Short mmCIF file of C-alpha atoms and ligand atoms in Angstrom, two decimals:
data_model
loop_
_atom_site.label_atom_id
_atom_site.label_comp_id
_atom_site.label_asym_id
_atom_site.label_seq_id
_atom_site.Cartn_x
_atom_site.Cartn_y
_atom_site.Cartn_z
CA UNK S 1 166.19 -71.34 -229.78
CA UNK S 2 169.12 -69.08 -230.79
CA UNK S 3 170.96 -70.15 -233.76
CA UNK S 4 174.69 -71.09 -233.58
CA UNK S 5 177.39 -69.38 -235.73
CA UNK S 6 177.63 -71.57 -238.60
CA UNK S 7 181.77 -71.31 -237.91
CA UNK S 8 181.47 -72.52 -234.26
CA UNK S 9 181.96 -76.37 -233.65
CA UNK S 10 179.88 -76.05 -230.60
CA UNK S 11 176.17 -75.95 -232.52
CA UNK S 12 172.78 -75.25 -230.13
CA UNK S 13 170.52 -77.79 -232.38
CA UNK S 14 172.85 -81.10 -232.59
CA UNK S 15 175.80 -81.00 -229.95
CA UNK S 16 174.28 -83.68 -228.22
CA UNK S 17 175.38 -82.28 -225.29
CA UNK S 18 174.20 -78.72 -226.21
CA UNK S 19 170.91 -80.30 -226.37
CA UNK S 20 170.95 -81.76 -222.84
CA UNK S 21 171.41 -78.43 -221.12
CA UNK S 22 169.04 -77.06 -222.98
CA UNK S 23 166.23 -79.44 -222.14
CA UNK S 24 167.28 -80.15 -218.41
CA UNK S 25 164.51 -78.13 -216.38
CA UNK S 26 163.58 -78.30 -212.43
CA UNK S 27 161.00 -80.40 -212.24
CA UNK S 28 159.29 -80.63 -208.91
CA UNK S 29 158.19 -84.01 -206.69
CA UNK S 30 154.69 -82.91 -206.95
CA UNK S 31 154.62 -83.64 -210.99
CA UNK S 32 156.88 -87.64 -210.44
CA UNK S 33 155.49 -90.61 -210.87
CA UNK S 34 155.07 -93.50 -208.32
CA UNK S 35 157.87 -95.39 -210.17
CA UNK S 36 161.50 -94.76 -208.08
CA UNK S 37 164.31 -94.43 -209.71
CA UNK S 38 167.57 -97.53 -208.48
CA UNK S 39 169.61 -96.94 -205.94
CA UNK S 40 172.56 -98.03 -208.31
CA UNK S 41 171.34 -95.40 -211.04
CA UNK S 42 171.95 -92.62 -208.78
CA UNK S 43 175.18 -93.79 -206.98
CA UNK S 44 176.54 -94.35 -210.23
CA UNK S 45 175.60 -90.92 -210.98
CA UNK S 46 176.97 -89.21 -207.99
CA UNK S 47 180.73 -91.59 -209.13
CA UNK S 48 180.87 -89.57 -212.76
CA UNK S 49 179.39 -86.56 -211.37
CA UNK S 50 182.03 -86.01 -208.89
CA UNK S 51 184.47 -85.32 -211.80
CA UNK S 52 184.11 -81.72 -211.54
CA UNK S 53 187.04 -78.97 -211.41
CA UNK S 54 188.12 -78.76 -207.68
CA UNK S 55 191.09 -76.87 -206.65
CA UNK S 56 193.78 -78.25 -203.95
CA UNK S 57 191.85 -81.52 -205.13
CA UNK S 58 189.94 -81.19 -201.81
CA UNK S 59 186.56 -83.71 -202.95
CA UNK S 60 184.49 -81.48 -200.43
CA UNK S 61 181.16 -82.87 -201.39
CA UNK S 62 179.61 -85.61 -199.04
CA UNK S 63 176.30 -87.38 -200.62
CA UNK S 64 173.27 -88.63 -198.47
CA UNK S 65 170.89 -91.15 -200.72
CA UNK S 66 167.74 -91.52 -198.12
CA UNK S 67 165.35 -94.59 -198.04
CA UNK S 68 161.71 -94.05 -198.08
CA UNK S 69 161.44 -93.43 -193.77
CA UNK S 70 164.05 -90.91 -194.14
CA UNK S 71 162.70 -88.62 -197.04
CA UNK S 72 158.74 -88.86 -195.11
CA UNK S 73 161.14 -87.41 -191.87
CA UNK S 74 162.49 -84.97 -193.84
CA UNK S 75 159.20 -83.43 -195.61
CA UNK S 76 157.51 -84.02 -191.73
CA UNK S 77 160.87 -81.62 -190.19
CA UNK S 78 160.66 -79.25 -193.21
CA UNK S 79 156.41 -78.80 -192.46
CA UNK S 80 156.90 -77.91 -188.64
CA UNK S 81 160.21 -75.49 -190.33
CA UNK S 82 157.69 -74.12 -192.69
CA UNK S 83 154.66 -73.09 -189.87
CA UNK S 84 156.93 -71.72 -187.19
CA UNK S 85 156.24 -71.81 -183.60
CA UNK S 86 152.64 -69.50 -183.90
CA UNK S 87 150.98 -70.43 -187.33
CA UNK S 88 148.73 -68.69 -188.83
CA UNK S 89 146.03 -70.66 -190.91
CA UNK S 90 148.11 -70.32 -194.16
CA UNK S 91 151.69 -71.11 -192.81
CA UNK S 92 149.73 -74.25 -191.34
CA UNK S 93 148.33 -75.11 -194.90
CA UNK S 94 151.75 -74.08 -196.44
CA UNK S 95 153.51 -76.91 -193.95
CA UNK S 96 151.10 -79.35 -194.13
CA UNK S 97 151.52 -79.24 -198.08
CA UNK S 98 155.31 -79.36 -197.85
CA UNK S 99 155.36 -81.63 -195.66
CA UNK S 100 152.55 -84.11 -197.69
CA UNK S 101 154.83 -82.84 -200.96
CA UNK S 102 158.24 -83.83 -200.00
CA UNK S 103 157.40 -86.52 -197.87
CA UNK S 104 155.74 -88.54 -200.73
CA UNK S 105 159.15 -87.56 -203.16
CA UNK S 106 160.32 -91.00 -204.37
CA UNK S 107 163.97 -90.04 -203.98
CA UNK S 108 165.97 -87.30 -202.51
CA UNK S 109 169.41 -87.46 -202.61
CA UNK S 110 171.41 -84.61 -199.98
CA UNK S 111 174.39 -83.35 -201.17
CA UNK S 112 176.43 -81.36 -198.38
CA UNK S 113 180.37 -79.37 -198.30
CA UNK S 114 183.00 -80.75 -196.59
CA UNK S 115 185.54 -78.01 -195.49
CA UNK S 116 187.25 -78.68 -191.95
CA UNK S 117 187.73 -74.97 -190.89
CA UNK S 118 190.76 -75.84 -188.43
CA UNK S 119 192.67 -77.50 -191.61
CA UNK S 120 195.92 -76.12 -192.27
CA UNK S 121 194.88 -75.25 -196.24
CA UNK S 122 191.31 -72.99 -194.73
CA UNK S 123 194.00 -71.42 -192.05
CA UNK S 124 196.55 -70.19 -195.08
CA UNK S 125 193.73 -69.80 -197.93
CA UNK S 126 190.19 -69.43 -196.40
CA UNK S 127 189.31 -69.16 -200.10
CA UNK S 128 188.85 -72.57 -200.10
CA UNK S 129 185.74 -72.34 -198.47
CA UNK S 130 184.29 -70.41 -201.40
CA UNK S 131 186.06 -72.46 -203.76
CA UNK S 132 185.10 -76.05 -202.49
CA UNK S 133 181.37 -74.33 -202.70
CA UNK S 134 181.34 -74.01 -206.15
CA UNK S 135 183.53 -77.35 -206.69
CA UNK S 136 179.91 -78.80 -205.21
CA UNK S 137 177.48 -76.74 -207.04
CA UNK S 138 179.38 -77.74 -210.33
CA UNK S 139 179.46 -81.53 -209.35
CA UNK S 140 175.37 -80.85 -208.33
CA UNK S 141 174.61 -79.92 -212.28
CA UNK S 142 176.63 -82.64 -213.59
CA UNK S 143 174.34 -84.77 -211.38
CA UNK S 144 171.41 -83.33 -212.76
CA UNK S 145 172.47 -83.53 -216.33
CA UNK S 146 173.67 -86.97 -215.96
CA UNK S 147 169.82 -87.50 -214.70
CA UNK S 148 167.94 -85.76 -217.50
CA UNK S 149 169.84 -88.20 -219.69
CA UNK S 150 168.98 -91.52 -217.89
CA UNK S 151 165.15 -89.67 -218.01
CA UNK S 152 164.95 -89.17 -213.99
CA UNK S 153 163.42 -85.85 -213.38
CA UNK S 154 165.10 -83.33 -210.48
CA UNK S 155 164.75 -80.51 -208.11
CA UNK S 156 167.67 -78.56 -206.33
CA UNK S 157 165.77 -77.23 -203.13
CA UNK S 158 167.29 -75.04 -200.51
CA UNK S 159 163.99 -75.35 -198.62
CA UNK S 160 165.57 -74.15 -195.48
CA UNK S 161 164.34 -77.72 -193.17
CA UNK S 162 168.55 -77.69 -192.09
CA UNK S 163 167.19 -75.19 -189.65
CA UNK S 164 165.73 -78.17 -187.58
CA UNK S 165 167.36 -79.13 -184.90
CA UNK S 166 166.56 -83.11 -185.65
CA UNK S 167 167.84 -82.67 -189.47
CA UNK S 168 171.19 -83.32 -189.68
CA UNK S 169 170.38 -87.05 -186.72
CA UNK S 170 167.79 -88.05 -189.49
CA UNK S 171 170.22 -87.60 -192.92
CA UNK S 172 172.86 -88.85 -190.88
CA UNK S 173 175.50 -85.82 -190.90
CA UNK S 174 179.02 -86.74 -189.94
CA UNK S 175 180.88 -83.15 -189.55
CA UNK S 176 179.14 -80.13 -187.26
CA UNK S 177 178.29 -76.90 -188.88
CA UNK S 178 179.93 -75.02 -190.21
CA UNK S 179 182.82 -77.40 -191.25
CA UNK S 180 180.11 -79.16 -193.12
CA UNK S 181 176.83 -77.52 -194.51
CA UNK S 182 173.77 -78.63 -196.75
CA UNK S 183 174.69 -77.46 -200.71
CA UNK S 184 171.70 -79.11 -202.10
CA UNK S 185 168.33 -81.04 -201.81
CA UNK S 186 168.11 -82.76 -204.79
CA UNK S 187 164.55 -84.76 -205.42
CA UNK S 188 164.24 -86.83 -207.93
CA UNK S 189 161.97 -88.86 -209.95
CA UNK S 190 160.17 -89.72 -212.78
CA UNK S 191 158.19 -87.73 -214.52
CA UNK S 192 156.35 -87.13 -218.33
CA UNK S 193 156.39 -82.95 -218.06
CA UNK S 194 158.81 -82.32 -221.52
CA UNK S 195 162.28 -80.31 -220.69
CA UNK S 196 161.05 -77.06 -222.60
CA UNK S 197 164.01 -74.76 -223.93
CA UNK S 198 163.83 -71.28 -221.10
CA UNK S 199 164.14 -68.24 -223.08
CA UNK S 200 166.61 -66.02 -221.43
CA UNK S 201 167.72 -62.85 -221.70
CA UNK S 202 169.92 -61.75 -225.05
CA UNK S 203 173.50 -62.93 -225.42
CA UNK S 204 174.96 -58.67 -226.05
CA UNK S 205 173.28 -58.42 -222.14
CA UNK S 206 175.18 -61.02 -220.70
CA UNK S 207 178.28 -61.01 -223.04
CA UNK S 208 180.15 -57.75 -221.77
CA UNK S 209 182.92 -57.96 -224.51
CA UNK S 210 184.20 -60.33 -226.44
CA UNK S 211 187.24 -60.46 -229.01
CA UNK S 212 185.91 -60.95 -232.88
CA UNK S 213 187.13 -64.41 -234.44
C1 FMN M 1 171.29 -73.04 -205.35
C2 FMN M 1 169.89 -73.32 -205.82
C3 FMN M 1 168.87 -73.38 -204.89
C4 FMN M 1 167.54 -73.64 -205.30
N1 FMN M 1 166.57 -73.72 -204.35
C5 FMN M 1 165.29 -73.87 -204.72
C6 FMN M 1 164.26 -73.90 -203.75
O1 FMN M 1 164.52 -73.85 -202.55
N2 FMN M 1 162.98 -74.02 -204.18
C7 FMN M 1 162.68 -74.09 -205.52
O2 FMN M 1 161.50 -74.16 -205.85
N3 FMN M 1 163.64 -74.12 -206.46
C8 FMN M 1 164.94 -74.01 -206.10
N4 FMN M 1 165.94 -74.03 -207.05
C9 FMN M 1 165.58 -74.29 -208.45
C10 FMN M 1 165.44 -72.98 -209.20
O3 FMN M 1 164.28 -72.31 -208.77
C11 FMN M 1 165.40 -73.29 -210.71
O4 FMN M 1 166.68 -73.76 -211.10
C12 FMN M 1 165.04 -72.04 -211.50
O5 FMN M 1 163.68 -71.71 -211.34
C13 FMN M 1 165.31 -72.19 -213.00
O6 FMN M 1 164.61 -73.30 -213.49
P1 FMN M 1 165.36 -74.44 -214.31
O7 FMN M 1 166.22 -75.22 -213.33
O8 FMN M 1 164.27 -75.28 -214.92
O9 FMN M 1 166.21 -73.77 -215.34
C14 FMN M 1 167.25 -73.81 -206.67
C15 FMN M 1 168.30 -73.75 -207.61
C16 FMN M 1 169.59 -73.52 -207.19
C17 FMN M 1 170.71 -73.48 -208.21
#
């Protein structure tokens, strides 16, 4: 783990929150538990998380929690998305085993952008569409960090099963494409596989330039 200046206030090994980052890793349905994680745990979740930055204050994320019949639809849509209209043998195996895999997922939660295209702030600044995007992608991490601290285990897919035509009847949709669009499939569970620090690349890579303090 790379060590902190010993003059920043923000320290790698003891910022609590540091630490959380750090150890939050995608963890896939295949390696949860049969226990399920409450209903209340994750709305609760989804109330903080939605505290992200968000400009024109537009709240363009919409949040889907499904019950058990809803997340065995899903993984059964994403397996016939998966082997395509002529399957060969290993597109059949690969959808079969998506569709056993997320099927069984105790919880899946879809998160989805809300951005009416005919509004009068998309006509003026069609920014927003971009912008309200990454409002949801931030408010998606503070759901998964939020997670790795009450101990439930995630995945953000962008399995593509939105390409079914009988998706957005079973989550439950409201809006039509494209005013409103799937962000994030995020399964979650419980699970014992640790949160191991990723090594990435070095800091002089990624830090272009940077004044000296
Ligand atoms: C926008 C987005 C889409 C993703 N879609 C998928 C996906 O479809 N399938 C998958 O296996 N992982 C998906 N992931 C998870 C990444 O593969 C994962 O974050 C990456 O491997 C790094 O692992 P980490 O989250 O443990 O740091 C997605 C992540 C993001 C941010």
């Amino acid at each position: 783990m790379p060590q902190s200046p010993e003059s920043s206030s923000i320290q790698h090994s003891t910022d609590p929150l540091a630490q959380l980052i750090l150890h939050r890793r995608t963890i896939s349905p295949k390696h949860y538990s049969e226990e399920v994680p409450t209903p209340n745990d994750v709305i609760e979740a989804i109330d903080i998380a939605r505290n992200a930055p968000n400009h024109h204050r537009t709240e363009p994320c919409r949040f889907y929690l499904l019950d058990k019949a809803r997340i065995r639809e899903i993984g059964r849509l994403f397996g016939e998305v998966v082997r395509g209209d002529n399957p060969t043998p290993e597109l059949q195996t690969r959808g079969d085993s998506k569709a056993k895999q997320w099927g069984a997922a105790p919880g899946l939660l879809v998160v989805t952008q809300f951005t009416p295209r005919a509004s009068f702030l998309v006509e003026n600044k069609p920014e927003v569409v971009r912008e309200d995007y990454a409002t949801c992608c931030c408010i998606v991490q503070n759901l998964l960090l939020l997670f790795e601290n009450a101990g439930i285990s995630a995945k953000w897919s962008t399995g593509p099963v939105w390409e079914h035509p009988s998706f957005r009847k079973v989550v439950g949709i409201q809006q039509p494409a494209p005013d409103e669009e799937v962000v994030a499939l995020v399964f979650y569970g419980k699970s014992d596989l640790p949160g191991k620090v990723r090594p990435l690349s070095g800091l002089d890579e990624i830090l272009v330039n940077h004044c000296q303090g």
